[in-house]
Short mmCIF file of C-alpha atoms in Angstrom, two decimals:
data_model
loop_
_atom_site.label_atom_id
_atom_site.label_comp_id
_atom_site.label_asym_id
_atom_site.label_seq_id
_atom_site.Cartn_x
_atom_site.Cartn_y
_atom_site.Cartn_z
CA MET M 1 68.21 91.25 98.25
CA ASN M 2 71.92 91.77 97.56
CA LEU M 3 74.88 90.46 98.96
CA GLU M 4 75.52 93.86 100.94
CA GLU M 5 72.03 93.72 102.54
CA SER M 6 71.83 90.09 103.14
CA PHE M 7 75.30 89.24 104.31
CA GLY M 8 75.84 92.40 105.62
CA LYS M 9 72.98 92.35 107.81
CA LYS M 10 74.04 89.17 109.50
CA LEU M 11 77.62 90.47 109.80
CA ALA M 12 76.37 93.45 111.76
CA GLU M 13 74.70 91.05 114.31
CA PHE M 14 78.08 90.13 115.71
CA LEU M 15 80.69 92.88 114.51
CA ASN M 16 80.95 96.72 114.54
CA ARG M 17 80.24 98.21 111.53
CA GLU M 18 84.10 99.27 110.98
CA GLN M 19 84.77 95.70 110.68
CA PHE M 20 83.59 94.93 107.45
CA ILE M 21 83.79 96.98 104.20
CA PHE M 22 82.09 96.10 100.89
CA ASN M 23 83.79 96.76 97.37
CA ALA M 24 87.02 97.45 99.11
CA PRO M 25 90.00 98.61 97.08
CA MET M 26 92.76 96.04 98.08
CA ALA M 27 95.25 98.70 96.94
CA GLU M 28 94.60 100.11 100.45
CA HIS M 29 95.07 97.01 102.34
CA THR M 30 98.28 95.26 100.80
CA THR M 31 102.05 96.46 101.06
CA PHE M 32 102.21 96.48 97.25
CA LYS M 33 99.43 99.27 97.21
CA ILE M 34 98.16 97.45 94.30
CA GLY M 35 94.82 95.40 93.56
CA GLY M 36 91.50 95.73 92.69
CA ALA M 37 88.31 95.58 94.95
CA ALA M 38 87.23 92.81 97.20
CA ASP M 39 83.55 91.93 97.19
CA VAL M 40 83.63 92.12 100.98
CA LEU M 41 86.75 93.05 103.58
CA ILE M 42 86.30 91.85 107.25
CA PHE M 43 88.49 92.32 109.97
CA PRO M 44 88.02 90.01 112.88
CA SER M 45 89.21 90.77 116.62
CA ASN M 46 89.28 87.31 118.25
CA ALA M 47 88.89 83.63 117.30
CA GLN M 48 85.25 83.32 118.09
CA GLU M 49 84.47 86.18 115.51
CA VAL M 50 86.63 83.90 112.99
CA SER M 51 84.56 81.01 113.79
CA GLN M 52 81.15 82.80 113.41
CA ILE M 53 82.48 84.61 110.22
CA PHE M 54 83.62 80.80 108.65
CA LYS M 55 80.04 79.60 109.51
CA LEU M 56 78.27 82.69 107.80
CA ILE M 57 80.49 82.03 104.52
CA GLU M 58 79.64 78.61 104.62
CA GLU M 59 75.92 79.33 105.21
CA PHE M 60 76.16 82.02 101.96
CA LYS M 61 78.53 79.52 99.89
CA LEU M 62 81.05 82.27 99.20
CA PRO M 63 84.73 82.01 98.26
CA CYS M 64 87.06 83.00 101.04
CA THR M 65 90.47 84.42 101.03
CA ILE M 66 92.60 84.95 104.04
CA LEU M 67 94.98 87.65 104.54
CA GLY M 68 97.63 88.57 107.20
CA ASN M 69 99.27 92.20 107.07
CA GLY M 70 99.12 91.78 103.11
CA SER M 71 102.82 91.79 102.70
CA ASN M 72 103.51 89.11 100.67
CA VAL M 73 100.77 89.19 98.02
CA LEU M 74 99.72 90.63 94.66
CA VAL M 75 96.07 91.13 94.28
CA LEU M 76 95.33 91.26 90.64
CA ASP M 77 93.48 94.05 88.74
CA ASN M 78 89.74 92.72 88.92
CA GLY M 79 89.76 92.25 92.77
CA ILE M 80 88.80 89.25 94.86
CA ARG M 81 85.38 87.45 94.57
CA GLY M 82 83.64 86.79 97.73
CA VAL M 83 85.14 87.45 101.18
CA VAL M 84 88.47 88.41 102.16
CA VAL M 85 89.25 87.91 105.97
CA LYS M 86 92.05 90.07 107.21
CA PHE M 87 94.07 89.82 110.28
CA SER M 88 95.05 93.38 111.14
CA ASP M 89 97.15 94.56 113.91
CA LYS M 90 94.45 97.29 114.46
CA PHE M 91 91.77 94.83 115.37
CA PHE M 92 93.80 91.44 115.99
CA GLY M 93 97.35 92.41 117.46
CA ASN M 94 97.26 91.48 120.94
CA ILE M 95 100.58 90.27 122.51
CA ARG M 96 101.17 89.28 126.18
CA ASN M 97 103.61 87.10 127.83
CA GLU M 98 103.60 84.34 130.65
CA GLY M 99 107.18 83.73 131.75
CA THR M 100 109.30 83.08 128.67
CA LYS M 101 106.26 82.21 126.64
CA ILE M 102 104.92 85.08 124.29
CA ILE M 103 101.18 84.81 122.94
CA ALA M 104 100.34 86.80 119.96
CA SER M 105 97.08 87.41 117.88
CA ALA M 106 97.42 86.53 114.37
CA GLY M 107 97.29 89.90 113.05
CA ALA M 108 100.10 91.36 115.57
CA LYS M 109 103.22 92.68 113.43
CA LEU M 110 106.38 90.63 113.82
CA LYS M 111 108.25 94.02 114.49
CA ASP M 112 105.93 94.66 117.30
CA VAL M 113 106.43 90.88 118.75
CA SER M 114 110.39 91.36 118.48
CA ASN M 115 109.91 94.84 120.38
CA PHE M 116 107.86 93.36 123.08
CA ALA M 117 110.05 90.41 123.38
CA ALA M 118 113.47 92.73 123.85
CA GLU M 119 111.30 94.82 126.44
CA ASN M 120 110.58 91.66 128.38
CA ASN M 121 114.27 90.15 127.99
CA LEU M 122 113.20 87.50 125.88
CA SER M 123 115.48 86.08 123.18
CA GLY M 124 114.64 84.21 120.00
CA VAL M 125 112.67 86.33 117.73
CA GLU M 126 115.30 88.75 116.85
CA PHE M 127 115.67 87.74 113.52
CA ALA M 128 111.80 88.74 112.72
CA VAL M 129 112.42 92.51 113.69
CA GLY M 130 112.59 93.37 109.90
CA ILE M 131 110.26 90.85 108.26
CA PRO M 132 107.30 92.68 107.00
CA GLY M 133 103.88 91.29 107.96
CA SER M 134 101.73 89.62 110.64
CA ILE M 135 102.94 86.92 112.93
CA GLY M 136 99.91 84.67 111.49
CA GLY M 137 101.56 85.45 107.99
CA ALA M 138 104.81 84.34 109.35
CA VAL M 139 103.68 81.04 110.68
CA PHE M 140 101.88 80.43 107.43
CA MET M 141 105.13 81.08 105.21
CA ASN M 142 107.58 79.85 107.88
CA ALA M 143 109.02 83.18 107.51
CA GLY M 144 112.78 83.55 108.60
CA ALA M 145 115.90 85.47 108.12
CA TYR M 146 119.52 85.51 109.64
CA ASP M 147 119.62 81.92 110.28
CA GLY M 148 116.21 82.19 112.20
CA GLU M 149 112.81 80.85 111.56
CA MET M 150 109.55 80.54 112.89
CA LYS M 151 109.59 77.08 113.28
CA ASN M 152 112.22 77.39 115.78
CA VAL M 153 110.47 79.52 118.05
CA VAL M 154 106.62 78.33 117.85
CA ALA M 155 105.33 76.11 120.67
CA GLN M 156 101.80 75.99 119.51
CA VAL M 157 99.07 77.53 117.16
CA THR M 158 95.20 77.97 117.57
CA ALA M 159 93.52 78.05 114.29
CA VAL M 160 90.10 77.68 113.20
CA SER M 161 88.79 75.27 110.27
CA PRO M 162 86.82 76.21 107.26
CA GLU M 163 83.72 74.80 109.02
CA GLY M 164 84.38 77.28 112.20
CA GLU M 165 86.05 74.86 114.64
CA LEU M 166 88.81 75.85 117.02
CA LYS M 167 91.65 73.43 117.14
CA THR M 168 95.25 73.80 118.78
CA PHE M 169 98.16 72.51 116.84
CA ILE M 170 100.94 71.55 119.52
CA LYS M 171 104.54 71.78 118.21
CA LEU M 172 103.72 70.08 114.98
CA PHE M 173 105.59 72.43 112.42
CA VAL M 174 105.15 71.49 109.02
CA GLN M 175 105.14 74.76 107.22
CA SER M 176 102.74 73.41 104.44
CA ILE M 177 100.19 72.43 106.85
CA PHE M 178 98.36 75.60 106.97
CA GLN M 179 98.90 76.24 103.46
CA SER M 180 96.89 73.20 102.57
CA ASN M 181 94.30 72.59 105.54
CA GLY M 182 92.58 75.79 105.10
CA TYR M 183 92.76 76.45 108.70
CA ALA M 184 92.95 80.42 109.74
CA ILE M 185 95.60 81.12 112.46
CA CYS M 186 94.47 83.03 115.06
CA GLU M 187 96.86 82.85 117.90
CA VAL M 188 100.71 82.08 118.01
CA GLU M 189 102.49 80.81 121.30
CA LEU M 190 106.01 81.36 121.15
CA ASN M 191 108.81 79.63 123.35
CA LEU M 192 111.77 81.91 123.83
CA THR M 193 114.76 82.23 126.56
CA GLN M 194 115.38 84.62 129.08
CA GLY M 195 118.18 86.96 127.73
CA ASP M 196 119.84 90.09 128.48
CA GLY M 197 117.59 92.91 127.05
CA ALA M 198 120.55 95.44 126.02
CA GLU M 199 122.39 92.67 123.92
CA ILE M 200 119.00 91.46 122.65
CA LYS M 201 118.42 95.40 121.46
CA ASN M 202 121.56 95.57 119.86
CA LYS M 203 121.48 92.52 117.72
CA MET M 204 118.01 93.84 116.41
CA ALA M 205 119.38 97.03 115.77
CA ASP M 206 122.19 95.61 113.70
CA PHE M 207 119.76 93.36 111.74
CA THR M 208 117.59 96.43 111.15
CA GLN M 209 120.34 98.25 109.61
CA LYS M 210 121.72 95.62 107.40
CA ARG M 211 118.10 95.38 106.16
CA GLU M 212 117.70 99.07 105.69
CA SER M 213 120.89 99.58 103.91
CA LYS M 214 120.38 96.58 101.32
CA GLN M 215 116.46 96.50 100.81
CA PRO M 216 114.15 99.20 98.85
CA LEU M 217 111.99 99.87 102.13
CA GLU M 218 111.12 103.30 100.88
CA LEU M 219 108.69 101.75 98.11
CA PRO M 220 105.80 99.67 97.92
CA SER M 221 106.59 95.95 97.53
CA ALA M 222 105.81 92.52 98.45
CA GLY M 223 109.08 91.64 99.79
CA SER M 224 111.37 89.36 97.94
CA THR M 225 109.80 88.57 94.74
CA PHE M 226 111.35 85.10 93.93
CA LYS M 227 112.19 82.19 95.99
CA ARG M 228 115.84 81.40 96.13
CA PRO M 229 116.87 78.89 93.57
CA LYS M 230 119.20 76.03 94.86
CA GLY M 231 122.61 76.95 94.73
CA TYR M 232 122.03 80.64 93.94
CA PHE M 233 120.83 83.94 94.97
CA ALA M 234 117.84 85.30 92.72
CA GLY M 235 118.91 89.07 93.22
CA THR M 236 122.43 88.37 92.51
CA LEU M 237 121.49 86.43 88.99
CA ILE M 238 118.86 89.35 88.40
CA ASP M 239 121.77 91.94 88.95
CA GLN M 240 124.24 89.94 87.06
CA THR M 241 121.67 89.89 84.08
CA GLY M 242 121.77 93.66 84.08
CA LEU M 243 118.07 94.16 85.12
CA LYS M 244 118.45 96.65 87.86
CA GLY M 245 115.83 99.49 87.11
CA LEU M 246 114.23 97.30 84.29
CA ARG M 247 110.54 98.59 84.09
CA VAL M 248 107.24 97.86 83.01
CA GLY M 249 104.58 100.52 83.63
CA GLY M 250 104.66 101.41 87.18
CA ALA M 251 106.57 98.38 88.35
CA MET M 252 110.31 98.18 88.40
CA VAL M 253 113.12 95.94 89.52
CA SER M 254 114.56 97.91 92.28
CA GLU M 255 117.91 99.52 91.82
CA LYS M 256 118.96 98.95 95.31
CA HIS M 257 118.26 95.14 95.65
CA ALA M 258 117.37 93.44 92.15
CA GLY M 259 115.38 90.66 94.28
CA PHE M 260 112.67 93.22 94.78
CA VAL M 261 109.92 94.38 92.25
CA VAL M 262 109.05 97.70 93.42
CA ASN M 263 105.74 99.94 92.48
CA VAL M 264 107.34 103.19 91.33
CA GLY M 265 103.86 104.81 90.58
CA ASN M 266 100.51 103.60 89.95
CA ALA M 267 101.66 100.17 89.03
CA THR M 268 98.92 97.60 87.99
CA ALA M 269 99.30 93.90 88.73
CA ALA M 270 99.57 93.35 84.84
CA ASP M 271 102.83 95.39 84.94
CA VAL M 272 104.13 93.36 88.03
CA LEU M 273 103.37 90.11 86.30
CA ASN M 274 104.79 91.22 83.01
CA LEU M 275 107.82 92.30 84.66
CA ILE M 276 108.30 89.23 86.33
CA GLU M 277 107.79 87.10 83.36
CA GLU M 278 110.53 89.37 81.49
CA VAL M 279 112.85 88.72 84.46
CA ARG M 280 112.36 85.07 84.28
CA ARG M 281 112.75 84.96 80.61
CA ARG M 282 116.13 86.80 80.45
CA VAL M 283 117.50 85.19 83.69
CA HIS M 284 116.81 81.73 82.22
CA GLU M 285 118.56 83.03 78.81
CA VAL M 286 121.77 84.15 80.31
CA HIS M 287 121.94 81.73 83.28
CA GLY M 288 119.94 78.64 82.51
CA VAL M 289 118.31 78.92 86.13
CA ASN M 290 114.38 79.00 86.50
CA LEU M 291 112.99 81.51 88.80
CA THR M 292 109.89 81.04 90.70
CA PRO M 293 107.85 83.86 92.18
CA GLU M 294 107.81 83.92 95.99
CA VAL M 295 104.79 86.34 96.01
CA ARG M 296 101.47 84.80 96.68
CA ILE M 297 99.23 85.84 93.48
CA ILE M 298 95.43 86.01 94.44
CA GLY M 299 92.37 87.49 92.92
CA GLU M 300 91.39 87.81 89.13
#
């Protein structure tokens, strides 16, 4: 009996058929629009389903990859073996508030959380309005912008262990904890403050305008390609090295913001990796600075 029959049969006992896809092309499920197929792609809709999925993965001894919105990843050309559990806003995107707290399911998009906060006159997540991705991914990465970051507003996180156990992490915020403990973030509680709705919306509109004017949001990418090196800005170094518009296959250093590698047409992961290496080599040659990729590289 093959994986689709055996594993699929078990999944169908507690998930709707639209919640799992076999041989799923990951180019359709990442913002870079690049990547081979995952053996199985699953979209849970609550923490209990995540727990059941993890127990099943353990039973079948399958490798597991966890994805948020797929906005900070490069999936390699041969795809991903085993199971990809993806927290999407379609299935796992609930947002609600209790007074000044917002409780958001891991797949909720950051911009939707920011807009929900503004509608409820809650201040503290204005900075996140333009960050692509889900709130679960934002906590995982401790996403930040415009002097704001997730760790300043997260009150608690409900997550599921690789063995399928639910656990609540309270006001612990070590960014790396979820990068190393294997837990899947399922729900995030934010502690915000009462504010003036109009002021909050104006601030968000300002951040959005700044981001749209400077970043190549019209082309598929994984956001900022490189981490900020100490004492420098990656985009400035790349620009000063004369690399805007540098291209390998369908991958190009953005002409709008040199810190972004964009997919200008059917780029492969190999194109992106080769371009990243060339950028790193030339920047080091000219400035003596080592750039480190920020994008998460997964698959084979």
